[in-house]
Amino acid sequence: MNSEPSIISDIAHINPELTNSSWKGCKIAYIDIASIGCGVYNSKPKILPYDDAPSRARRVVEQGDILISMVRPNRRSMIQISNPVDNTVASTGFALLRPKRIEDSDYLFGIISNPHFTIELEMLAYGAAYPAISTKDLCSVPIYLPSEKHRDEISGILRPISQLLSMNLDSIIERKVDAIFRAWFVDFDLSDSLHNSKIGPIPEGWSTKFLTEIAEIDRGFSYTSEYLCEKEEGTTMINLATFLHGGGYKDSGLKHISANFDSRYLINRGDVLIATVDLTPELRVVGSPLIVPSHLEKKCIFSQDLLRLNLKQDTSIGRGYLYHWLKVRRGILKQWSSGSTVSRFPQKALNSYPILIPPPELLEKFEAIFEQSLRAVESHRRRNQQLLGLKNKLLNQLMSGHLQNLSLKHQEDLA
C-alpha cells in the first residue's frame, strides 16, 4: 500500500477518444446524462444516426469505461460500462475514465461511486444554478492506490455487489406490465369485435370518459428557490427532475424545502402524479406520469409543476390502469402544450382528456398484476439499499487498506 495519495489519472485515461468525420453515416447508441442513474441505466441508450445526434455525442465508449456526469455531481449520475453495443457514444457532459488496466475497472468504479468521493466533487463544483466540475477538479481529488495485487483483491469483492446493483429489475418488471397493458387495452388481444369511439375503434361494450369524470385534480406546492435547503434541514419534495421521460421516477432529482406547507400537499404511496411542464430540451417530461413509491410517503410533498390525480370512489378504474394509460397516451397532452423555452399544458386540458373504460372484471385482473409488480419492485429496492450500504461500508474499509479486516460474515454475504 502506498502511503502517498494518488489521483484518478494515475490509473485511468481521462476522455481518451472522441468521434471524428469517419463516424458520418454510422448508427450509434447514444448515452446522455438523463439516461444514467447511480450505477444503473434509467433508460436504454438511444439508437440513432450519428448525423442526427446532438453535438454533445462525442465520447467513444468501450468495455470497462466509467462515465461520471460533470454537472450536478450531487445527483451521482455515473455508470460502469459492461458489454456495450458497437458504436456506443456518450455525451461530453460526462467525463469518461478508461482504466489503464482493464482489471482496474471495478476498483475505479468503486472509487467514483463512493459517497465520500461525491462529497469532494460537490465542494469543488462551481455555479449556483447549474453546478459543474472540470476534468482538473476530478483529478484533484486524492485517492489511495494500493498495489495491483491488492486492487485485484478489492475488485473481486466489489464486482458481485456491482453486478447485483446494476441489474435493473425495476425496469424489467415495468416492461412486462407495460406489455400486458398494451396487449389488453391498446391492441385488444382479448377482444374479437370493435366499434368506433372518440378515441378510435374499441371493443364492443367498452366506453370512454374524460379524466375529470373519474378523478379529482390537485396542483402541487408553489415554491421559490429561497425555500430550497439541504436534505437534513427540510422536507422532501418530488418535482420535475424526479420524473423519467415517458414515466417513472429517480431519487436523484428530489429537492428539499424549509417552508411551512398545508397538509393537502403531502403524498401517499401509490398516488398518481403527472408532470405539466418541460423545462429544457433534455428534460421533456410533460405528460409523464409517476406512481409514488413507498419510501417517499413519509412527510413528502409534490411541487407546483405536478398534478395529483385522485380517483373518485365511484369509478372502477385503479391507479395502475390510470398510470399506464397516461404513459401510453401522454402524446395527447403534449399536443396541447405550448411555449418554446418552457413548454406546459393547461390544467383545463384534462377536461377533454379521454380515458378508455374497460369492463370491471378485466380492470380488476390488471390491477392485481400491477399491485404484485409494485410489491416486487419495492422488495428489490430494499435489497439494493442493503447492498449499497454494505458496498459503501466495505469501500470505506477497503480503500483505506484494511482488506485484511474484512469479516467472514461480509464474505458470506457477498457469496
Short mmCIF file of N, CA, C and O in Angstrom, two decimals, residues 7-102:
data_model
loop_
_atom_site.label_atom_id
_atom_site.label_comp_id
_atom_site.label_asym_id
_atom_site.label_seq_id
_atom_site.Cartn_x
_atom_site.Cartn_y
_atom_site.Cartn_z
N ILE A 7 -4.00 10.16 -7.68
CA ILE A 7 -5.18 10.77 -8.30
C ILE A 7 -5.70 9.85 -9.39
O ILE A 7 -5.01 8.89 -9.80
N ILE A 8 -6.92 10.12 -9.86
CA ILE A 8 -7.59 9.27 -10.84
C ILE A 8 -6.72 9.02 -12.07
O ILE A 8 -6.65 7.90 -12.59
N SER A 9 -6.04 10.05 -12.57
CA SER A 9 -5.28 9.91 -13.81
C SER A 9 -4.07 8.98 -13.66
O SER A 9 -3.44 8.62 -14.65
N ASP A 10 -3.76 8.56 -12.42
CA ASP A 10 -2.68 7.59 -12.24
C ASP A 10 -3.09 6.19 -12.70
O ASP A 10 -2.23 5.38 -13.03
N ILE A 11 -4.39 5.91 -12.69
CA ILE A 11 -4.83 4.57 -13.11
C ILE A 11 -5.81 4.61 -14.28
O ILE A 11 -6.26 3.57 -14.75
N ALA A 12 -6.15 5.82 -14.78
CA ALA A 12 -7.13 5.91 -15.85
C ALA A 12 -6.78 7.02 -16.83
O ALA A 12 -6.25 8.06 -16.44
N HIS A 13 -7.08 6.78 -18.11
CA HIS A 13 -7.01 7.83 -19.13
C HIS A 13 -8.31 8.63 -19.05
O HIS A 13 -9.40 8.06 -18.97
N ILE A 14 -8.22 9.94 -19.06
CA ILE A 14 -9.40 10.80 -18.96
C ILE A 14 -9.81 11.28 -20.35
O ILE A 14 -9.00 11.89 -21.06
N ASN A 15 -11.05 10.98 -20.76
CA ASN A 15 -11.58 11.40 -22.06
C ASN A 15 -10.60 11.07 -23.19
O ASN A 15 -10.16 11.95 -23.94
N PRO A 16 -10.27 9.77 -23.36
CA PRO A 16 -9.20 9.42 -24.30
C PRO A 16 -9.56 9.49 -25.78
O PRO A 16 -8.68 9.60 -26.62
N GLU A 17 -10.87 9.43 -26.13
CA GLU A 17 -11.20 9.27 -27.55
C GLU A 17 -12.51 9.96 -27.89
O GLU A 17 -13.51 9.80 -27.20
N LEU A 18 -12.50 10.73 -28.97
CA LEU A 18 -13.70 11.39 -29.48
C LEU A 18 -14.03 10.89 -30.87
O LEU A 18 -13.16 10.40 -31.60
N THR A 19 -15.30 11.02 -31.26
CA THR A 19 -15.68 10.68 -32.63
C THR A 19 -15.07 11.68 -33.60
O THR A 19 -14.66 12.78 -33.22
N ASN A 20 -15.02 11.28 -34.87
CA ASN A 20 -14.49 12.16 -35.91
C ASN A 20 -15.31 12.01 -37.18
O ASN A 20 -16.38 11.37 -37.17
N SER A 21 -14.83 12.56 -38.27
CA SER A 21 -15.59 12.57 -39.52
C SER A 21 -15.88 11.17 -40.06
O SER A 21 -16.83 10.97 -40.81
N SER A 22 -15.08 10.17 -39.65
CA SER A 22 -15.30 8.81 -40.14
C SER A 22 -16.57 8.18 -39.58
O SER A 22 -17.02 7.14 -40.07
N TRP A 23 -17.16 8.81 -38.58
CA TRP A 23 -18.39 8.29 -38.00
C TRP A 23 -19.63 8.67 -38.79
O TRP A 23 -20.71 8.14 -38.54
N LYS A 24 -19.49 9.59 -39.73
CA LYS A 24 -20.65 10.02 -40.52
C LYS A 24 -21.28 8.82 -41.23
O LYS A 24 -20.57 8.00 -41.80
N GLY A 25 -22.59 8.74 -41.18
CA GLY A 25 -23.30 7.64 -41.81
C GLY A 25 -23.49 6.43 -40.92
O GLY A 25 -24.21 5.49 -41.29
N CYS A 26 -22.87 6.43 -39.73
CA CYS A 26 -22.99 5.30 -38.81
C CYS A 26 -24.24 5.43 -37.94
O CYS A 26 -24.71 6.53 -37.67
N LYS A 27 -24.74 4.30 -37.49
CA LYS A 27 -25.75 4.28 -36.43
C LYS A 27 -25.01 4.18 -35.10
O LYS A 27 -24.07 3.40 -34.97
N ILE A 28 -25.42 4.97 -34.12
CA ILE A 28 -24.76 4.96 -32.82
C ILE A 28 -25.76 4.64 -31.71
O ILE A 28 -26.97 4.79 -31.89
N ALA A 29 -25.24 4.17 -30.59
CA ALA A 29 -26.01 4.03 -29.36
C ALA A 29 -25.57 5.18 -28.46
O ALA A 29 -24.43 5.19 -27.99
N TYR A 30 -26.47 6.14 -28.24
CA TYR A 30 -26.09 7.38 -27.56
C TYR A 30 -26.52 7.36 -26.09
O TYR A 30 -27.69 7.13 -25.77
N ILE A 31 -25.57 7.61 -25.19
CA ILE A 31 -25.83 7.69 -23.76
C ILE A 31 -25.81 9.16 -23.34
O ILE A 31 -24.77 9.81 -23.46
N ASP A 32 -26.96 9.67 -22.89
CA ASP A 32 -26.97 11.05 -22.38
C ASP A 32 -27.10 11.02 -20.86
O ASP A 32 -27.34 9.97 -20.26
N ILE A 33 -26.93 12.16 -20.23
CA ILE A 33 -26.91 12.22 -18.77
C ILE A 33 -28.24 11.79 -18.17
O ILE A 33 -28.28 11.11 -17.15
N ALA A 34 -29.35 12.17 -18.81
CA ALA A 34 -30.67 11.83 -18.27
C ALA A 34 -30.90 10.32 -18.21
O ALA A 34 -31.71 9.85 -17.42
N SER A 35 -30.17 9.55 -19.03
CA SER A 35 -30.40 8.10 -19.10
C SER A 35 -29.63 7.33 -18.04
O SER A 35 -29.76 6.11 -17.94
N ILE A 36 -28.82 8.03 -17.23
CA ILE A 36 -27.95 7.36 -16.27
C ILE A 36 -28.33 7.73 -14.84
O ILE A 36 -28.47 8.90 -14.49
N GLY A 37 -28.49 6.70 -13.99
CA GLY A 37 -28.66 6.91 -12.56
C GLY A 37 -27.34 6.60 -11.87
O GLY A 37 -26.27 6.75 -12.45
N CYS A 38 -27.41 6.17 -10.63
CA CYS A 38 -26.20 5.81 -9.90
C CYS A 38 -25.92 4.33 -10.09
O CYS A 38 -26.49 3.49 -9.39
N GLY A 39 -25.11 4.02 -11.08
CA GLY A 39 -24.74 2.64 -11.35
C GLY A 39 -25.72 1.88 -12.22
O GLY A 39 -25.50 0.71 -12.50
N VAL A 40 -26.81 2.53 -12.66
CA VAL A 40 -27.81 1.86 -13.49
C VAL A 40 -28.26 2.78 -14.62
O VAL A 40 -28.07 3.99 -14.56
N TYR A 41 -28.85 2.18 -15.64
CA TYR A 41 -29.46 2.95 -16.73
C TYR A 41 -30.90 3.29 -16.35
O TYR A 41 -31.68 2.40 -16.01
N ASN A 42 -31.25 4.56 -16.42
CA ASN A 42 -32.65 4.96 -16.29
C ASN A 42 -33.41 4.58 -17.55
O ASN A 42 -34.60 4.28 -17.50
N SER A 43 -32.74 4.64 -18.67
CA SER A 43 -33.32 4.23 -19.95
C SER A 43 -32.19 3.74 -20.85
O SER A 43 -31.03 4.09 -20.64
N LYS A 44 -32.54 2.94 -21.82
CA LYS A 44 -31.53 2.37 -22.71
C LYS A 44 -30.89 3.45 -23.58
O LYS A 44 -31.52 4.48 -23.88
N PRO A 45 -29.62 3.24 -24.00
CA PRO A 45 -29.01 4.18 -24.96
C PRO A 45 -29.88 4.31 -26.20
O PRO A 45 -30.49 3.34 -26.67
N LYS A 46 -29.95 5.52 -26.75
CA LYS A 46 -30.79 5.78 -27.91
C LYS A 46 -30.05 5.39 -29.19
O LYS A 46 -28.91 5.80 -29.41
N ILE A 47 -30.70 4.60 -30.03
CA ILE A 47 -30.13 4.22 -31.32
C ILE A 47 -30.57 5.24 -32.36
O ILE A 47 -31.77 5.43 -32.59
N LEU A 48 -29.61 5.92 -32.98
CA LEU A 48 -29.93 6.95 -33.96
C LEU A 48 -28.75 7.16 -34.90
O LEU A 48 -27.61 6.78 -34.58
N PRO A 49 -28.99 7.75 -36.07
CA PRO A 49 -27.87 8.06 -36.98
C PRO A 49 -26.93 9.08 -36.35
O PRO A 49 -27.39 10.04 -35.72
N TYR A 50 -25.65 8.88 -36.51
CA TYR A 50 -24.67 9.81 -35.94
C TYR A 50 -24.90 11.22 -36.48
O TYR A 50 -24.76 12.21 -35.74
N ASP A 51 -25.29 11.34 -37.75
CA ASP A 51 -25.51 12.65 -38.36
C ASP A 51 -26.65 13.42 -37.69
O ASP A 51 -26.71 14.65 -37.75
N ASP A 52 -27.59 12.69 -37.05
CA ASP A 52 -28.74 13.32 -36.40
C ASP A 52 -28.54 13.47 -34.90
O ASP A 52 -29.42 14.00 -34.22
N ALA A 53 -27.42 13.01 -34.40
CA ALA A 53 -27.18 13.02 -32.95
C ALA A 53 -26.86 14.43 -32.46
O ALA A 53 -26.39 15.28 -33.23
N PRO A 54 -27.12 14.71 -31.18
CA PRO A 54 -26.74 16.01 -30.61
C PRO A 54 -25.24 16.25 -30.74
O PRO A 54 -24.45 15.30 -30.81
N SER A 55 -24.84 17.52 -30.78
CA SER A 55 -23.42 17.85 -30.93
C SER A 55 -22.59 17.33 -29.76
O SER A 55 -21.38 17.15 -29.89
N ARG A 56 -23.24 17.05 -28.61
CA ARG A 56 -22.53 16.53 -27.44
C ARG A 56 -22.18 15.05 -27.58
O ARG A 56 -21.43 14.50 -26.76
N ALA A 57 -22.74 14.36 -28.56
CA ALA A 57 -22.50 12.92 -28.72
C ALA A 57 -21.12 12.69 -29.33
O ALA A 57 -20.97 12.49 -30.53
N ARG A 58 -20.08 12.71 -28.48
CA ARG A 58 -18.71 12.66 -28.99
C ARG A 58 -17.80 11.64 -28.31
O ARG A 58 -16.81 11.21 -28.89
N ARG A 59 -18.08 11.24 -27.08
CA ARG A 59 -17.15 10.39 -26.35
C ARG A 59 -17.34 8.92 -26.74
O ARG A 59 -18.41 8.34 -26.53
N VAL A 60 -16.29 8.31 -27.28
CA VAL A 60 -16.33 6.91 -27.69
C VAL A 60 -16.23 6.03 -26.45
O VAL A 60 -15.33 6.20 -25.61
N VAL A 61 -17.15 5.08 -26.34
CA VAL A 61 -17.28 4.25 -25.14
C VAL A 61 -16.84 2.82 -25.43
O VAL A 61 -17.20 2.24 -26.45
N GLU A 62 -16.06 2.24 -24.51
CA GLU A 62 -15.59 0.86 -24.62
C GLU A 62 -15.89 0.09 -23.35
O GLU A 62 -16.23 0.67 -22.31
N GLN A 63 -15.74 -1.23 -23.43
CA GLN A 63 -15.92 -2.11 -22.28
C GLN A 63 -15.03 -1.67 -21.11
O GLN A 63 -13.85 -1.40 -21.29
N GLY A 64 -15.63 -1.60 -19.92
CA GLY A 64 -14.87 -1.26 -18.72
C GLY A 64 -14.72 0.22 -18.45
O GLY A 64 -14.21 0.60 -17.39
N ASP A 65 -15.15 1.08 -19.39
CA ASP A 65 -15.07 2.53 -19.16
C ASP A 65 -16.01 2.93 -18.01
O ASP A 65 -17.01 2.25 -17.73
N ILE A 66 -15.69 4.06 -17.38
CA ILE A 66 -16.53 4.63 -16.35
C ILE A 66 -17.00 6.01 -16.83
O ILE A 66 -16.20 6.82 -17.26
N LEU A 67 -18.30 6.24 -16.75
CA LEU A 67 -18.86 7.56 -17.07
C LEU A 67 -19.32 8.22 -15.79
O LEU A 67 -20.00 7.60 -14.97
N ILE A 68 -18.98 9.50 -15.62
CA ILE A 68 -19.45 10.26 -14.47
C ILE A 68 -19.84 11.66 -14.95
O ILE A 68 -19.08 12.31 -15.67
N SER A 69 -21.03 12.10 -14.57
CA SER A 69 -21.53 13.41 -15.01
C SER A 69 -20.69 14.52 -14.42
O SER A 69 -20.36 14.51 -13.24
N MET A 70 -20.39 15.53 -15.25
CA MET A 70 -19.62 16.68 -14.81
C MET A 70 -20.52 17.81 -14.32
O MET A 70 -20.03 18.83 -13.87
N VAL A 71 -21.82 17.64 -14.46
CA VAL A 71 -22.76 18.65 -13.97
C VAL A 71 -23.58 18.06 -12.82
O VAL A 71 -23.88 16.88 -12.80
N ARG A 72 -23.87 18.90 -11.84
CA ARG A 72 -24.65 18.50 -10.67
C ARG A 72 -24.15 17.18 -10.08
O ARG A 72 -24.86 16.16 -10.10
N PRO A 73 -22.92 17.17 -9.59
CA PRO A 73 -22.35 15.92 -9.06
C PRO A 73 -23.16 15.31 -7.93
O PRO A 73 -23.08 14.10 -7.70
N ASN A 74 -23.98 16.12 -7.24
CA ASN A 74 -24.79 15.58 -6.15
C ASN A 74 -25.82 14.58 -6.64
O ASN A 74 -26.32 13.75 -5.87
N ARG A 75 -26.13 14.60 -7.94
CA ARG A 75 -27.11 13.65 -8.49
C ARG A 75 -26.49 12.27 -8.72
O ARG A 75 -27.20 11.31 -9.01
N ARG A 76 -25.17 12.19 -8.66
CA ARG A 76 -24.46 10.91 -8.76
C ARG A 76 -24.85 10.11 -10.02
O ARG A 76 -25.18 8.93 -9.97
N SER A 77 -24.84 10.79 -11.17
CA SER A 77 -25.08 10.11 -12.45
C SER A 77 -23.77 9.50 -12.92
O SER A 77 -22.88 10.21 -13.41
N MET A 78 -23.63 8.20 -12.76
CA MET A 78 -22.37 7.52 -13.08
C MET A 78 -22.66 6.06 -13.38
O MET A 78 -23.64 5.49 -12.90
N ILE A 79 -21.83 5.46 -14.21
CA ILE A 79 -22.06 4.06 -14.56
C ILE A 79 -20.77 3.42 -15.03
O ILE A 79 -19.90 4.08 -15.59
N GLN A 80 -20.65 2.12 -14.77
CA GLN A 80 -19.56 1.31 -15.29
C GLN A 80 -20.08 0.60 -16.53
O GLN A 80 -21.11 -0.07 -16.49
N ILE A 81 -19.38 0.75 -17.65
CA ILE A 81 -19.86 0.21 -18.92
C ILE A 81 -19.55 -1.28 -19.01
O ILE A 81 -18.40 -1.71 -18.83
N SER A 82 -20.59 -2.06 -19.28
CA SER A 82 -20.43 -3.51 -19.43
C SER A 82 -21.12 -3.95 -20.72
O SER A 82 -22.29 -3.66 -20.95
N ASN A 83 -20.37 -4.63 -21.57
CA ASN A 83 -20.89 -5.17 -22.83
C ASN A 83 -21.62 -4.13 -23.68
O ASN A 83 -22.79 -4.31 -24.04
N PRO A 84 -20.96 -3.02 -24.01
CA PRO A 84 -21.62 -2.02 -24.87
C PRO A 84 -21.80 -2.55 -26.29
O PRO A 84 -21.00 -3.37 -26.76
N VAL A 85 -22.85 -2.10 -26.96
CA VAL A 85 -23.03 -2.46 -28.36
C VAL A 85 -22.02 -1.66 -29.20
O VAL A 85 -21.41 -0.71 -28.72
N ASP A 86 -21.84 -2.07 -30.45
CA ASP A 86 -20.91 -1.36 -31.33
C ASP A 86 -21.34 0.11 -31.48
O ASP A 86 -22.53 0.44 -31.48
N ASN A 87 -20.33 0.98 -31.62
CA ASN A 87 -20.55 2.41 -31.85
C ASN A 87 -21.36 3.06 -30.72
O ASN A 87 -22.26 3.86 -30.96
N THR A 88 -21.02 2.71 -29.48
CA THR A 88 -21.63 3.39 -28.34
C THR A 88 -20.89 4.69 -28.09
O THR A 88 -19.66 4.74 -28.06
N VAL A 89 -21.66 5.77 -27.92
CA VAL A 89 -21.10 7.12 -27.76
C VAL A 89 -21.80 7.79 -26.58
O VAL A 89 -23.01 7.64 -26.40
N ALA A 90 -21.04 8.54 -25.79
CA ALA A 90 -21.60 9.24 -24.63
C ALA A 90 -21.52 10.75 -24.82
O ALA A 90 -20.71 11.25 -25.61
N SER A 91 -22.33 11.45 -24.07
CA SER A 91 -22.34 12.92 -24.09
C SER A 91 -21.03 13.46 -23.51
O SER A 91 -20.44 12.88 -22.60
N THR A 92 -20.62 14.62 -24.03
CA THR A 92 -19.45 15.30 -23.46
C THR A 92 -19.76 15.91 -22.10
O THR A 92 -18.88 16.47 -21.45
N GLY A 93 -21.03 15.80 -21.67
CA GLY A 93 -21.36 16.18 -20.31
C GLY A 93 -20.81 15.21 -19.28
O GLY A 93 -20.80 15.50 -18.08
N PHE A 94 -20.37 14.04 -19.75
CA PHE A 94 -19.70 13.07 -18.89
C PHE A 94 -18.19 13.24 -18.98
O PHE A 94 -17.66 13.65 -20.02
N ALA A 95 -17.49 12.89 -17.91
CA ALA A 95 -16.07 12.56 -18.00
C ALA A 95 -16.00 11.06 -18.23
O ALA A 95 -16.72 10.29 -17.57
N LEU A 96 -15.19 10.63 -19.17
CA LEU A 96 -15.02 9.20 -19.44
C LEU A 96 -13.67 8.77 -18.91
O LEU A 96 -12.63 9.33 -19.29
N LEU A 97 -13.68 7.81 -18.01
CA LEU A 97 -12.45 7.28 -17.40
C LEU A 97 -12.20 5.89 -17.95
O LEU A 97 -13.03 4.98 -17.78
N ARG A 98 -11.08 5.71 -18.63
CA ARG A 98 -10.73 4.40 -19.19
C ARG A 98 -9.56 3.83 -18.41
O ARG A 98 -8.46 4.39 -18.45
N PRO A 99 -9.77 2.75 -17.65
CA PRO A 99 -8.69 2.20 -16.83
C PRO A 99 -7.49 1.81 -17.68
O PRO A 99 -7.64 1.23 -18.76
N LYS A 100 -6.29 2.14 -17.20
CA LYS A 100 -5.07 1.76 -17.91
C LYS A 100 -4.89 0.25 -17.91
O LYS A 100 -4.27 -0.31 -18.82
N ARG A 101 -5.43 -0.40 -16.88
CA ARG A 101 -5.53 -1.86 -16.83
C ARG A 101 -7.02 -2.19 -16.76
O ARG A 101 -7.72 -1.70 -15.88
N ILE A 102 -7.52 -3.02 -17.66
CA ILE A 102 -8.95 -3.35 -17.65
C ILE A 102 -9.35 -3.98 -16.32
O ILE A 102 -10.48 -3.84 -15.87
#
